[in-house]
JSON list of C-alpha atoms in Angstrom, two decimals:
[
{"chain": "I", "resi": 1, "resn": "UNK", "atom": "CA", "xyz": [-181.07, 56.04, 107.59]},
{"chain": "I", "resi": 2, "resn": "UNK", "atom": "CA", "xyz": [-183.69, 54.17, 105.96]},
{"chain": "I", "resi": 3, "resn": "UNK", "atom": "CA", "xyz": [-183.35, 50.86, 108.03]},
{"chain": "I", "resi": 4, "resn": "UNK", "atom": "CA", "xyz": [-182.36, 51.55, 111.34]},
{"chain": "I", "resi": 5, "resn": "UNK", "atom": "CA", "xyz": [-184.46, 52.36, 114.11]},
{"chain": "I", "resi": 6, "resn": "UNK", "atom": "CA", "xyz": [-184.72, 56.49, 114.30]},
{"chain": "I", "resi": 7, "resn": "UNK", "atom": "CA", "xyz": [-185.94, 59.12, 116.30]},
{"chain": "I", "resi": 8, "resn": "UNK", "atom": "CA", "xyz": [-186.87, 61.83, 114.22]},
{"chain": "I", "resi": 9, "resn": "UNK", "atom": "CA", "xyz": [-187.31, 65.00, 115.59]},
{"chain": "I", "resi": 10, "resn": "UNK", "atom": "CA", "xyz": [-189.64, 67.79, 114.26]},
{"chain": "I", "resi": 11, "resn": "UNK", "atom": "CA", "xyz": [-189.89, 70.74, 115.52]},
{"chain": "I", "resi": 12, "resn": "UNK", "atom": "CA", "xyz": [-189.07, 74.78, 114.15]},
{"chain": "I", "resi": 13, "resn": "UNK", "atom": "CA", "xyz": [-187.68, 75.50, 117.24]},
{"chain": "I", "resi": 14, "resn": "UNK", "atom": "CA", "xyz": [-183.80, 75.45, 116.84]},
{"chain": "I", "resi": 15, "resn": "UNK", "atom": "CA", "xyz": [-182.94, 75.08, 120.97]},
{"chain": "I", "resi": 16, "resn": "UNK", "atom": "CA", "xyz": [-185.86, 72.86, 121.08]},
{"chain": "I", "resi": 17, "resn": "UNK", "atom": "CA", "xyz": [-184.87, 70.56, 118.49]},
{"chain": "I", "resi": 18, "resn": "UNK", "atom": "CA", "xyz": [-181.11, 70.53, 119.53]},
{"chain": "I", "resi": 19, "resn": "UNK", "atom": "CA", "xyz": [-182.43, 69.54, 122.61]},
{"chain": "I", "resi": 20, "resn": "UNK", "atom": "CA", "xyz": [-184.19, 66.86, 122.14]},
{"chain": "I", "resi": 21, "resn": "UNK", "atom": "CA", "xyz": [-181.09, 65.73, 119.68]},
{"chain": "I", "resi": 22, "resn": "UNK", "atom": "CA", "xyz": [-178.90, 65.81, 122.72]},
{"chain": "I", "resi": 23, "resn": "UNK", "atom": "CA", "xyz": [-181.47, 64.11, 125.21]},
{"chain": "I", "resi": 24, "resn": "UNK", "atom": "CA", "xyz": [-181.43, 61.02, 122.55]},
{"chain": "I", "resi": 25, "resn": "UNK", "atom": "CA", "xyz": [-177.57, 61.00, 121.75]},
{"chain": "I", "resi": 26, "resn": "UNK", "atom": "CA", "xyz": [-176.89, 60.95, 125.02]},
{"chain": "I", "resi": 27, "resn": "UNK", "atom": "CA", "xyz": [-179.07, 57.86, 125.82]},
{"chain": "I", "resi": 28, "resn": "UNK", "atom": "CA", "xyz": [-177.55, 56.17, 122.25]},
{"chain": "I", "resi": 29, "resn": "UNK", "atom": "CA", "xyz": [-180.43, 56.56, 120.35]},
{"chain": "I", "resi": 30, "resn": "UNK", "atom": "CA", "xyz": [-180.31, 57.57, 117.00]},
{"chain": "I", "resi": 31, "resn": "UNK", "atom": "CA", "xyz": [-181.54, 60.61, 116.00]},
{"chain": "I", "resi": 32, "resn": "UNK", "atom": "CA", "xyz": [-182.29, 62.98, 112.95]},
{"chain": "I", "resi": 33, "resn": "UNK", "atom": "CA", "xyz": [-183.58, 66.41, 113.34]},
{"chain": "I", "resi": 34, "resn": "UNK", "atom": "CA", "xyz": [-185.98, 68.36, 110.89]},
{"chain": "I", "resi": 35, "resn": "UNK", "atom": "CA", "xyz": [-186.67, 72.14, 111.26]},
{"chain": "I", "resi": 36, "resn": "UNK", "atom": "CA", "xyz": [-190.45, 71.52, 109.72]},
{"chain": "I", "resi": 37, "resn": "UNK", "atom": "CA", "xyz": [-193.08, 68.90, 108.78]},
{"chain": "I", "resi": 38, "resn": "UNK", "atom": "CA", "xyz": [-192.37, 69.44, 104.76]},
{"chain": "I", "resi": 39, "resn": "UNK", "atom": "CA", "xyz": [-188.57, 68.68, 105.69]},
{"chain": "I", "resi": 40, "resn": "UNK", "atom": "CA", "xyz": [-190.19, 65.26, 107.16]},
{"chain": "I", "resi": 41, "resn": "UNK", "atom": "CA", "xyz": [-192.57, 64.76, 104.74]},
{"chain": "I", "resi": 42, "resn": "UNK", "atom": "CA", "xyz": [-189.88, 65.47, 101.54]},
{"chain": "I", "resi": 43, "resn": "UNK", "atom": "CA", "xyz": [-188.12, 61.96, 103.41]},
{"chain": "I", "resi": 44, "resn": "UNK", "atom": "CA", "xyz": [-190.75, 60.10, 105.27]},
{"chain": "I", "resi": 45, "resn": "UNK", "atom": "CA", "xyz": [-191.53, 57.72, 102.08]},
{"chain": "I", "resi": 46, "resn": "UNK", "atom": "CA", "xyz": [-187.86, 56.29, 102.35]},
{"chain": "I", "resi": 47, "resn": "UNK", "atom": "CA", "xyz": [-188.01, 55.51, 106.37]},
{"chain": "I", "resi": 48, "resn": "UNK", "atom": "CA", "xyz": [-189.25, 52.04, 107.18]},
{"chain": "I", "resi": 49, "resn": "UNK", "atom": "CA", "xyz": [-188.01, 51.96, 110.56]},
{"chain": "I", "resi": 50, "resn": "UNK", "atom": "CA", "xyz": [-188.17, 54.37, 114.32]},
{"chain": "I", "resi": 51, "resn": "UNK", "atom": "CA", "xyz": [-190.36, 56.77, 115.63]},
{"chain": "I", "resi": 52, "resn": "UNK", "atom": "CA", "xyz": [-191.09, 60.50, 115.10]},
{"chain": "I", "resi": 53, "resn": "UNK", "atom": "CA", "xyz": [-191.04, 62.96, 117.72]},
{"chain": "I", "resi": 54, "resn": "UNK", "atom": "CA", "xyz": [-193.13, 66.32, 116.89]},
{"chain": "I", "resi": 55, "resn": "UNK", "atom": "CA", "xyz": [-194.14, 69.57, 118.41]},
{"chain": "I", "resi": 56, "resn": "UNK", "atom": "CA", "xyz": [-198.14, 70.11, 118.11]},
{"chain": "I", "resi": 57, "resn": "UNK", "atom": "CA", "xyz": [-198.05, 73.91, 116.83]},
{"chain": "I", "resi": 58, "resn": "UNK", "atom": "CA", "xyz": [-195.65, 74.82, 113.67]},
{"chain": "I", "resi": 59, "resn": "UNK", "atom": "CA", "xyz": [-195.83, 76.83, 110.76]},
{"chain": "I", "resi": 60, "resn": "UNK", "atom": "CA", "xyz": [-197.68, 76.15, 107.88]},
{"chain": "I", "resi": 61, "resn": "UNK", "atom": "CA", "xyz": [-198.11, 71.98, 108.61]},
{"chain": "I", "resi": 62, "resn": "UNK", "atom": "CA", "xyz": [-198.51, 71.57, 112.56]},
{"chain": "I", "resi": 63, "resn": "UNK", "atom": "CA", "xyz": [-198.48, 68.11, 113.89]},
{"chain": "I", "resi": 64, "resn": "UNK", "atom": "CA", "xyz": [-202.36, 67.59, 113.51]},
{"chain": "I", "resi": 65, "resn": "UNK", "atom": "CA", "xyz": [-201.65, 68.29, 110.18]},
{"chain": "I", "resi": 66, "resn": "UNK", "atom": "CA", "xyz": [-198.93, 66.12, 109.31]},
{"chain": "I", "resi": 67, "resn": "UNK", "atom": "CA", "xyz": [-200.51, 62.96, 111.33]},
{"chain": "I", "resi": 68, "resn": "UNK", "atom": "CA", "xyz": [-203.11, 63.40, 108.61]},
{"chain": "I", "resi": 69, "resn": "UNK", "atom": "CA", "xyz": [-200.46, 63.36, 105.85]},
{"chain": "I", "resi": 70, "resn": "UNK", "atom": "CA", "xyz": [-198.88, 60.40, 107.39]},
{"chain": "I", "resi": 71, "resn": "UNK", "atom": "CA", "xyz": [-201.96, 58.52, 107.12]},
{"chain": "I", "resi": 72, "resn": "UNK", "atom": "CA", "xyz": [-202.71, 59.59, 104.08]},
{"chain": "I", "resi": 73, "resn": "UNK", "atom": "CA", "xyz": [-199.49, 58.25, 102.51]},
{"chain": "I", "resi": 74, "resn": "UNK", "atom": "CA", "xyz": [-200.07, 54.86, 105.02]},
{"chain": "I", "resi": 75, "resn": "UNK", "atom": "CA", "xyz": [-196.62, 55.93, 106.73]},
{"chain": "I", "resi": 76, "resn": "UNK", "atom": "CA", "xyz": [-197.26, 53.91, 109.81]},
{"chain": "I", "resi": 77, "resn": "UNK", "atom": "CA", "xyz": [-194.35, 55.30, 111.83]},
{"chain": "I", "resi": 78, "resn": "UNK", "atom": "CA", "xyz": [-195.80, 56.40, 115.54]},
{"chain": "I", "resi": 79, "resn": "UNK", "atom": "CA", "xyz": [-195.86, 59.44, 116.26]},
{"chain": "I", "resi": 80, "resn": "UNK", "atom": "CA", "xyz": [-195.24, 61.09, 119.66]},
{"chain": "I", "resi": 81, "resn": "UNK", "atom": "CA", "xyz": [-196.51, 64.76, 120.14]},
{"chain": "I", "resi": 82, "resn": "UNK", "atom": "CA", "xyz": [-195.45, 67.38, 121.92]},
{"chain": "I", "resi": 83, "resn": "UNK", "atom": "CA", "xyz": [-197.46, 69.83, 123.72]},
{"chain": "I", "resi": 84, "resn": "UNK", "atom": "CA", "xyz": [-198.01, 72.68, 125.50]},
{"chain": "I", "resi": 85, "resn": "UNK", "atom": "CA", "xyz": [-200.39, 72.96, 128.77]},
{"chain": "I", "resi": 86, "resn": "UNK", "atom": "CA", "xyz": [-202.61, 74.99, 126.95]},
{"chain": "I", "resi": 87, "resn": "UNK", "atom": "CA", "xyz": [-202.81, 72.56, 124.36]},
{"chain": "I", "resi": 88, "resn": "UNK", "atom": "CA", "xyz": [-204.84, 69.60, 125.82]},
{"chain": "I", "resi": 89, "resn": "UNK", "atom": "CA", "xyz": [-207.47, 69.80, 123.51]},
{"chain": "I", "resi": 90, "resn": "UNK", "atom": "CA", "xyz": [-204.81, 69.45, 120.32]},
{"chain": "I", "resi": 91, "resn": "UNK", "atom": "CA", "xyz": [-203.29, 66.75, 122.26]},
{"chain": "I", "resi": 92, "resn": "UNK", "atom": "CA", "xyz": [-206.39, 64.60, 122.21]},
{"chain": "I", "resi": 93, "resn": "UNK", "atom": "CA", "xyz": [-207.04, 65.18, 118.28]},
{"chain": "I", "resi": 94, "resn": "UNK", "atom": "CA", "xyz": [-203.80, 64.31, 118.07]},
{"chain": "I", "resi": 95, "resn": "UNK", "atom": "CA", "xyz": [-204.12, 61.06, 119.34]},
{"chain": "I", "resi": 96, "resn": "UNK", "atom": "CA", "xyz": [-207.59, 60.39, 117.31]},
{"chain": "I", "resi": 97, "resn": "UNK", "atom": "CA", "xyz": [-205.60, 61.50, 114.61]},
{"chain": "I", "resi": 98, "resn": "UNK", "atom": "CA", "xyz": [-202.96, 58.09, 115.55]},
{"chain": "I", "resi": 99, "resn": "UNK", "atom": "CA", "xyz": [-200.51, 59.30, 117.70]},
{"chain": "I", "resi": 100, "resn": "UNK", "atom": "CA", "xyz": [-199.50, 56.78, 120.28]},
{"chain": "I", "resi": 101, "resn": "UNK", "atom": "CA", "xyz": [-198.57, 59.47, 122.91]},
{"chain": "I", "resi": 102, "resn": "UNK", "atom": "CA", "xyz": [-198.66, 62.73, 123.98]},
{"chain": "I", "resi": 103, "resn": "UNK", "atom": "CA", "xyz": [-196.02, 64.92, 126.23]},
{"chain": "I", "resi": 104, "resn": "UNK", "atom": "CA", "xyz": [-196.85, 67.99, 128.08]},
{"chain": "I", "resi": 105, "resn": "UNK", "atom": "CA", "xyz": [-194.23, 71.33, 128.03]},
{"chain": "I", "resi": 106, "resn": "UNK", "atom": "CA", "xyz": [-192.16, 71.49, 129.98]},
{"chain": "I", "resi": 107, "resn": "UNK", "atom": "CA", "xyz": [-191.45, 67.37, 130.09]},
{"chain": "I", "resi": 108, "resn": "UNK", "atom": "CA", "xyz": [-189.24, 64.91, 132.04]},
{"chain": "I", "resi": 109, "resn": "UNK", "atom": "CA", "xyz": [-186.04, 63.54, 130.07]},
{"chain": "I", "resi": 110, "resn": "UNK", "atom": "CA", "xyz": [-186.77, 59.91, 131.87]},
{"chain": "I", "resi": 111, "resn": "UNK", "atom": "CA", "xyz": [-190.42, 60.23, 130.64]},
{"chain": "I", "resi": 112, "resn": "UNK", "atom": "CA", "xyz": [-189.83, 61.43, 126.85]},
{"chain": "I", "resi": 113, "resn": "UNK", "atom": "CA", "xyz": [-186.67, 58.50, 126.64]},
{"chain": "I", "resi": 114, "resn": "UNK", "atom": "CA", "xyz": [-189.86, 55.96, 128.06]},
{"chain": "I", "resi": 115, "resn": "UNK", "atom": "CA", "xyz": [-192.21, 57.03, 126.27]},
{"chain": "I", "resi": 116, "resn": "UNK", "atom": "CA", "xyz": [-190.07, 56.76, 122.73]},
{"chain": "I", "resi": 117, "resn": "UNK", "atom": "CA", "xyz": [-188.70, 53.68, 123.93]},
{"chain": "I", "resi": 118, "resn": "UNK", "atom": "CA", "xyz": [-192.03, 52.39, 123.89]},
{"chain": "I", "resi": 119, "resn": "UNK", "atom": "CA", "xyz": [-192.84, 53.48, 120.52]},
{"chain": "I", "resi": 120, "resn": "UNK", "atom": "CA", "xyz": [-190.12, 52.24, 118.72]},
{"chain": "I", "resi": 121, "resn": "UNK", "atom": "CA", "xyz": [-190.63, 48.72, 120.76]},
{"chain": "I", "resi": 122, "resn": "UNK", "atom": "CA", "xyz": [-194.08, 48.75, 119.27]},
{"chain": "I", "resi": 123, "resn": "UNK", "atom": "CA", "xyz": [-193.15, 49.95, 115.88]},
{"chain": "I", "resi": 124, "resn": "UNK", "atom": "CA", "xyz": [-190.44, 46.97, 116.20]},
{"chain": "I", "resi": 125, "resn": "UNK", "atom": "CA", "xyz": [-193.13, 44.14, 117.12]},
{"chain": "I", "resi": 126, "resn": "UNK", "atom": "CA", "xyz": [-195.53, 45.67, 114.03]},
{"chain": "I", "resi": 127, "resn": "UNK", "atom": "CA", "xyz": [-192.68, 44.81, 111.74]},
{"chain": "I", "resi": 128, "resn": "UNK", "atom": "CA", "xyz": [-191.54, 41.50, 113.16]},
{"chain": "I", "resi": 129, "resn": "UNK", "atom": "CA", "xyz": [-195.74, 40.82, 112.84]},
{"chain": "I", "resi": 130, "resn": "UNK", "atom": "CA", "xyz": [-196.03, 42.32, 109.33]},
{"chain": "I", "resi": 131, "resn": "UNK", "atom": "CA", "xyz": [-192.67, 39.86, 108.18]},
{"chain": "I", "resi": 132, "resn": "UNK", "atom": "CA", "xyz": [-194.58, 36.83, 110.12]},
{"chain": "I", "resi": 133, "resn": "UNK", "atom": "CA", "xyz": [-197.96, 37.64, 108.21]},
{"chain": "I", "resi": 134, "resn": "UNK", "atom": "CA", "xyz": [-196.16, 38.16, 104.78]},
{"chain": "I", "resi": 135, "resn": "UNK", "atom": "CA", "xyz": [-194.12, 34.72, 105.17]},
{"chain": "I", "resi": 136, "resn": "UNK", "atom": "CA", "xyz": [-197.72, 33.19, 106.04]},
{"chain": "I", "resi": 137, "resn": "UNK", "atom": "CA", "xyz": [-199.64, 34.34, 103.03]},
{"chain": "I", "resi": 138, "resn": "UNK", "atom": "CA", "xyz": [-196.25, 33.04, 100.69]},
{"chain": "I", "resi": 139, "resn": "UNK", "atom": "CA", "xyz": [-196.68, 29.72, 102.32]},
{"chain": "I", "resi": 140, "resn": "UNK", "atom": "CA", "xyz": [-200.34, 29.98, 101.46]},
{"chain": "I", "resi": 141, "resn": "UNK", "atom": "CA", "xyz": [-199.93, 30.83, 98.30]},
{"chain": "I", "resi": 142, "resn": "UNK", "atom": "CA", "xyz": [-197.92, 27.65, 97.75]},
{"chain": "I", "resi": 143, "resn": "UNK", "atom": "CA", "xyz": [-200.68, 25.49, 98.22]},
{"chain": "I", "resi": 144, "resn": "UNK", "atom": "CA", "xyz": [-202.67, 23.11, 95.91]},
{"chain": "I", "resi": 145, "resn": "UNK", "atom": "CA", "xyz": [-206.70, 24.25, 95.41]},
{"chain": "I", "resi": 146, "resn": "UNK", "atom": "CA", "xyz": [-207.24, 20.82, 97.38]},
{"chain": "I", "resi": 147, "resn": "UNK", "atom": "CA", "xyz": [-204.76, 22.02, 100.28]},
{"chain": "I", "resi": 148, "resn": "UNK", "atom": "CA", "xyz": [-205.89, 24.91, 100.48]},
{"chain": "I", "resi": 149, "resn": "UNK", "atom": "CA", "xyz": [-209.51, 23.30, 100.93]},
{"chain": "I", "resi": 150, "resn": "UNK", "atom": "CA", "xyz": [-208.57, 20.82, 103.33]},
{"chain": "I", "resi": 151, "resn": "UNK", "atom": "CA", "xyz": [-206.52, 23.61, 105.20]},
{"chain": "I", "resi": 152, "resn": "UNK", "atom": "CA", "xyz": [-209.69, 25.19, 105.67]},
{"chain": "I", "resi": 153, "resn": "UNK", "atom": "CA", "xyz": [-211.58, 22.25, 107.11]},
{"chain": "I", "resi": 154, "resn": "UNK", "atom": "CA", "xyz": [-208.88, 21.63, 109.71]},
{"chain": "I", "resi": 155, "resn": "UNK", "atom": "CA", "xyz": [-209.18, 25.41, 110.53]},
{"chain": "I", "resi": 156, "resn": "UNK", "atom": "CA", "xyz": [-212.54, 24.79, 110.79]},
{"chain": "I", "resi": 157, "resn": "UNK", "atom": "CA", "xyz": [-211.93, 22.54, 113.69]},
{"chain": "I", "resi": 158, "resn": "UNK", "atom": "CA", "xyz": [-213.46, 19.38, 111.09]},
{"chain": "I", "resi": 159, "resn": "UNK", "atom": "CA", "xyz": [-212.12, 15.81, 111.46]},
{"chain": "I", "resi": 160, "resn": "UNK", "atom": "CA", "xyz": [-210.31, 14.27, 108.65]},
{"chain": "I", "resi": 161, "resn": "UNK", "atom": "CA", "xyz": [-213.56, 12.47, 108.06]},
{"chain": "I", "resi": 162, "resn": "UNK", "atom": "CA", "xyz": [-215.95, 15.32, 108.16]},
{"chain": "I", "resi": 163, "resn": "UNK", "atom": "CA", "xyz": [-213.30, 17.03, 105.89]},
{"chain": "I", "resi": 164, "resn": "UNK", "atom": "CA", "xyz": [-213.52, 13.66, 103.30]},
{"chain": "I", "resi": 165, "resn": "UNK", "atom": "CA", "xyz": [-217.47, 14.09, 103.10]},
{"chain": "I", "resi": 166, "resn": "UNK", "atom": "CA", "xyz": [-217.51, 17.65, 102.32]},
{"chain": "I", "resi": 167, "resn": "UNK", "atom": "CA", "xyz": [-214.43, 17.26, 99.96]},
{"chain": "I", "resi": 168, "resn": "UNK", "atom": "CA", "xyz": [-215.88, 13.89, 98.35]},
{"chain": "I", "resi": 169, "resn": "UNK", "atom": "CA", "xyz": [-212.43, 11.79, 99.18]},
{"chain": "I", "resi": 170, "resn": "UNK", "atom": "CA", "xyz": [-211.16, 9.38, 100.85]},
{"chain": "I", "resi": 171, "resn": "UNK", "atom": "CA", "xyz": [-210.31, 10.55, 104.60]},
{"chain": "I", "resi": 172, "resn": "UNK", "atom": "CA", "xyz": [-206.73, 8.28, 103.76]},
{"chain": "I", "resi": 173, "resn": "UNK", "atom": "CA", "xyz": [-206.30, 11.08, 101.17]},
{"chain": "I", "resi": 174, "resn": "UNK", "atom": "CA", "xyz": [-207.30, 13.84, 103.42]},
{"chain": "I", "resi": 175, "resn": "UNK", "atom": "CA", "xyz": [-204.68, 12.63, 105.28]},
{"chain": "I", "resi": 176, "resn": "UNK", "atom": "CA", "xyz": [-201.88, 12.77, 102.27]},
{"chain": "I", "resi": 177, "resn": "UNK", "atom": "CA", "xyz": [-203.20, 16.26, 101.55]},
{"chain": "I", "resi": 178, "resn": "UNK", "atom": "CA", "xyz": [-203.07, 17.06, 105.85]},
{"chain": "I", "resi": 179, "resn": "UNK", "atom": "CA", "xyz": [-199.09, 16.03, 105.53]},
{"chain": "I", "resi": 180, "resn": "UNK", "atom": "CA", "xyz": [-198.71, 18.26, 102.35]},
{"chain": "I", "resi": 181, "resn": "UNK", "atom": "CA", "xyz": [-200.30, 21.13, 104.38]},
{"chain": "I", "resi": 182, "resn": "UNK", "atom": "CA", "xyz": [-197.95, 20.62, 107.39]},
{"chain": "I", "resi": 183, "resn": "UNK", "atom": "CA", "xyz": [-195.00, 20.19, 105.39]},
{"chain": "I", "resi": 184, "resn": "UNK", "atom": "CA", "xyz": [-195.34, 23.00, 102.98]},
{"chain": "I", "resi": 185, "resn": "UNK", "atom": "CA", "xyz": [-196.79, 25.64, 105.60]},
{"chain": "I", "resi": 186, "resn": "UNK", "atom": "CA", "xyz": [-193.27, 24.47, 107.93]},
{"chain": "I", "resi": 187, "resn": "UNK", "atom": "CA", "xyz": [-196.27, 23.63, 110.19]},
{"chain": "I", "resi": 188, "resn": "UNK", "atom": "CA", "xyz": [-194.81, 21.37, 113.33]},
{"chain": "I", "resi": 189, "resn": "UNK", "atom": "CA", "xyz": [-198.70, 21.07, 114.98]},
{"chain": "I", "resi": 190, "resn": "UNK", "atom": "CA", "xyz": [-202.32, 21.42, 114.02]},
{"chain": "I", "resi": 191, "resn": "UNK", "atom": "CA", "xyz": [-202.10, 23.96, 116.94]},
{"chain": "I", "resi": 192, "resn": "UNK", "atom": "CA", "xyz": [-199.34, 26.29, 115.24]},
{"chain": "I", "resi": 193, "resn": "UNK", "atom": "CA", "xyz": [-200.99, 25.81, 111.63]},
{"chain": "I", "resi": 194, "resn": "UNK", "atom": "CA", "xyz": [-204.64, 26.88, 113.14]},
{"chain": "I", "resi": 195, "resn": "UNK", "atom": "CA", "xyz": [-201.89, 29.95, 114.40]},
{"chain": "I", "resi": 196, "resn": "UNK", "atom": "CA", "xyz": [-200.46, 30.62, 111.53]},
{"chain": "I", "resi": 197, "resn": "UNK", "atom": "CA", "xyz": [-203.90, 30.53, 109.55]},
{"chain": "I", "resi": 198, "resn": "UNK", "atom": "CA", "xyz": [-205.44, 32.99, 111.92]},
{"chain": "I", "resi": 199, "resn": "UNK", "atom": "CA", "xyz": [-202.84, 35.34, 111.98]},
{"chain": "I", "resi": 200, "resn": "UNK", "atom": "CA", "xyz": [-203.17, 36.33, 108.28]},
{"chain": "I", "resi": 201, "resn": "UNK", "atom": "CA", "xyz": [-207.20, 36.23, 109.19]},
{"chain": "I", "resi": 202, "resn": "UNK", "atom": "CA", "xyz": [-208.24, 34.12, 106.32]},
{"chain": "I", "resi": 203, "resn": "UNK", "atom": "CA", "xyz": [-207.57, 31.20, 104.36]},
{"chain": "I", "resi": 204, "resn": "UNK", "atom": "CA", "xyz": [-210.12, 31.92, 101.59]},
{"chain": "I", "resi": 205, "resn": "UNK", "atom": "CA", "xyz": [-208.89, 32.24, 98.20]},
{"chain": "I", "resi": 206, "resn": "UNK", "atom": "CA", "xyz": [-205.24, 32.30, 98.71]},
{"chain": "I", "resi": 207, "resn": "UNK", "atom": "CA", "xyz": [-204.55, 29.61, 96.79]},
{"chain": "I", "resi": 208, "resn": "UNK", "atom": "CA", "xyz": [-205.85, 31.35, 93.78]},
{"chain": "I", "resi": 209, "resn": "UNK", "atom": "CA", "xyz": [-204.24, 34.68, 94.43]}
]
């Protein structure tokens, strides 16, 4: 349950819930069902993957509520909440609170199966990202002091001979340690290394860490 993409459901509303369970089944998307936000919360540290699906007003930890605990615990599922009409206002604290959308009672199947088709497409993209940024920073780390330093330069936008003043070398060794760099960080142009170096947002003491 842990690694595939999920819709979990939360809601203490037993037709409600069932409900939604069928809406997703029958559009093959998987789906687990929870009759309260503890029942979530008791399970939410295991889930790396999907979406959650939860009514605004419940019992004891309503949706405001458990967007907060979410946070809290840096669960970065998104969250879709549901609402009623009279319910606007918890709507929009809902989505300062991080929920990526929002859908009013009673709701269209075709707009609910969008709008958690979305989610899970951008959950899916934050994970490839996160996997691309980790890789990054363990090619990074991989690096010589000097690499790292020269790295930096060419981020910079320096030429291998602006990079040899500030360094104090040669700019034929700037070039040995430029080659290192490329190899090493599976680099195939200066283009995708400047990519690769501003993905992960800095280059500073990597090399160290």
């Amino acid at each position: 349950m842990s690694t595939e993409a999920m819709v979990h459901v939360i809601d203490d509303d037993d037709a409600a819930r069932d409900s939604l369970a069928f809406l997703f089944e029958s559009a093959d998307i998987a789906v687990e069902t929870y009759a309260s936000g503890a029942a979530f919360l008791a399970v939410a540290p295991t889930l790396s993957d999907g979406c959650i699906v939860t009514d605004v007003r419940m019992p004891e930890i309503n949706g405001i509520e458990l967007l907060k605990r979410l946070k809290a615990q840096a669960i970065a599922l998104p969250v879709i909440v549901i609402t009623g009409h009279a319910d606007i206002a918890l709507a929009v604290e809902a989505m300062k609170s991080g929920a990526v959308d929002f859908m009013e009672k009673p709701f269209d199947d075709e707009a609910m199966l969008r709008a958690v088709r979305a989610a899970l497409a951008r959950q899916g993209k934050a994970r490839e990202e996160g996997r691309e940024k980790a890789d990054i920073r363990l090619r990074l780390a991989a690096l010589t002091n000097r690499e790292q330093q020269v790295l930096e330069g060419l981020v910079a936008g320096h030429a291998n001979k602006r990079i040899a003043h500030d360094l104090d070398i040669s700019p034929r060794t700037v070039e040995i340690y430029r080659a290192h760099v490329m190899t090493k960080m599976d680099a195939a142009s200066l283009s995708e290394l400047v990519r690769m170096a501003l993905i992960v947002g800095t280059t500073g003491g990597v090399a160290e860490g």
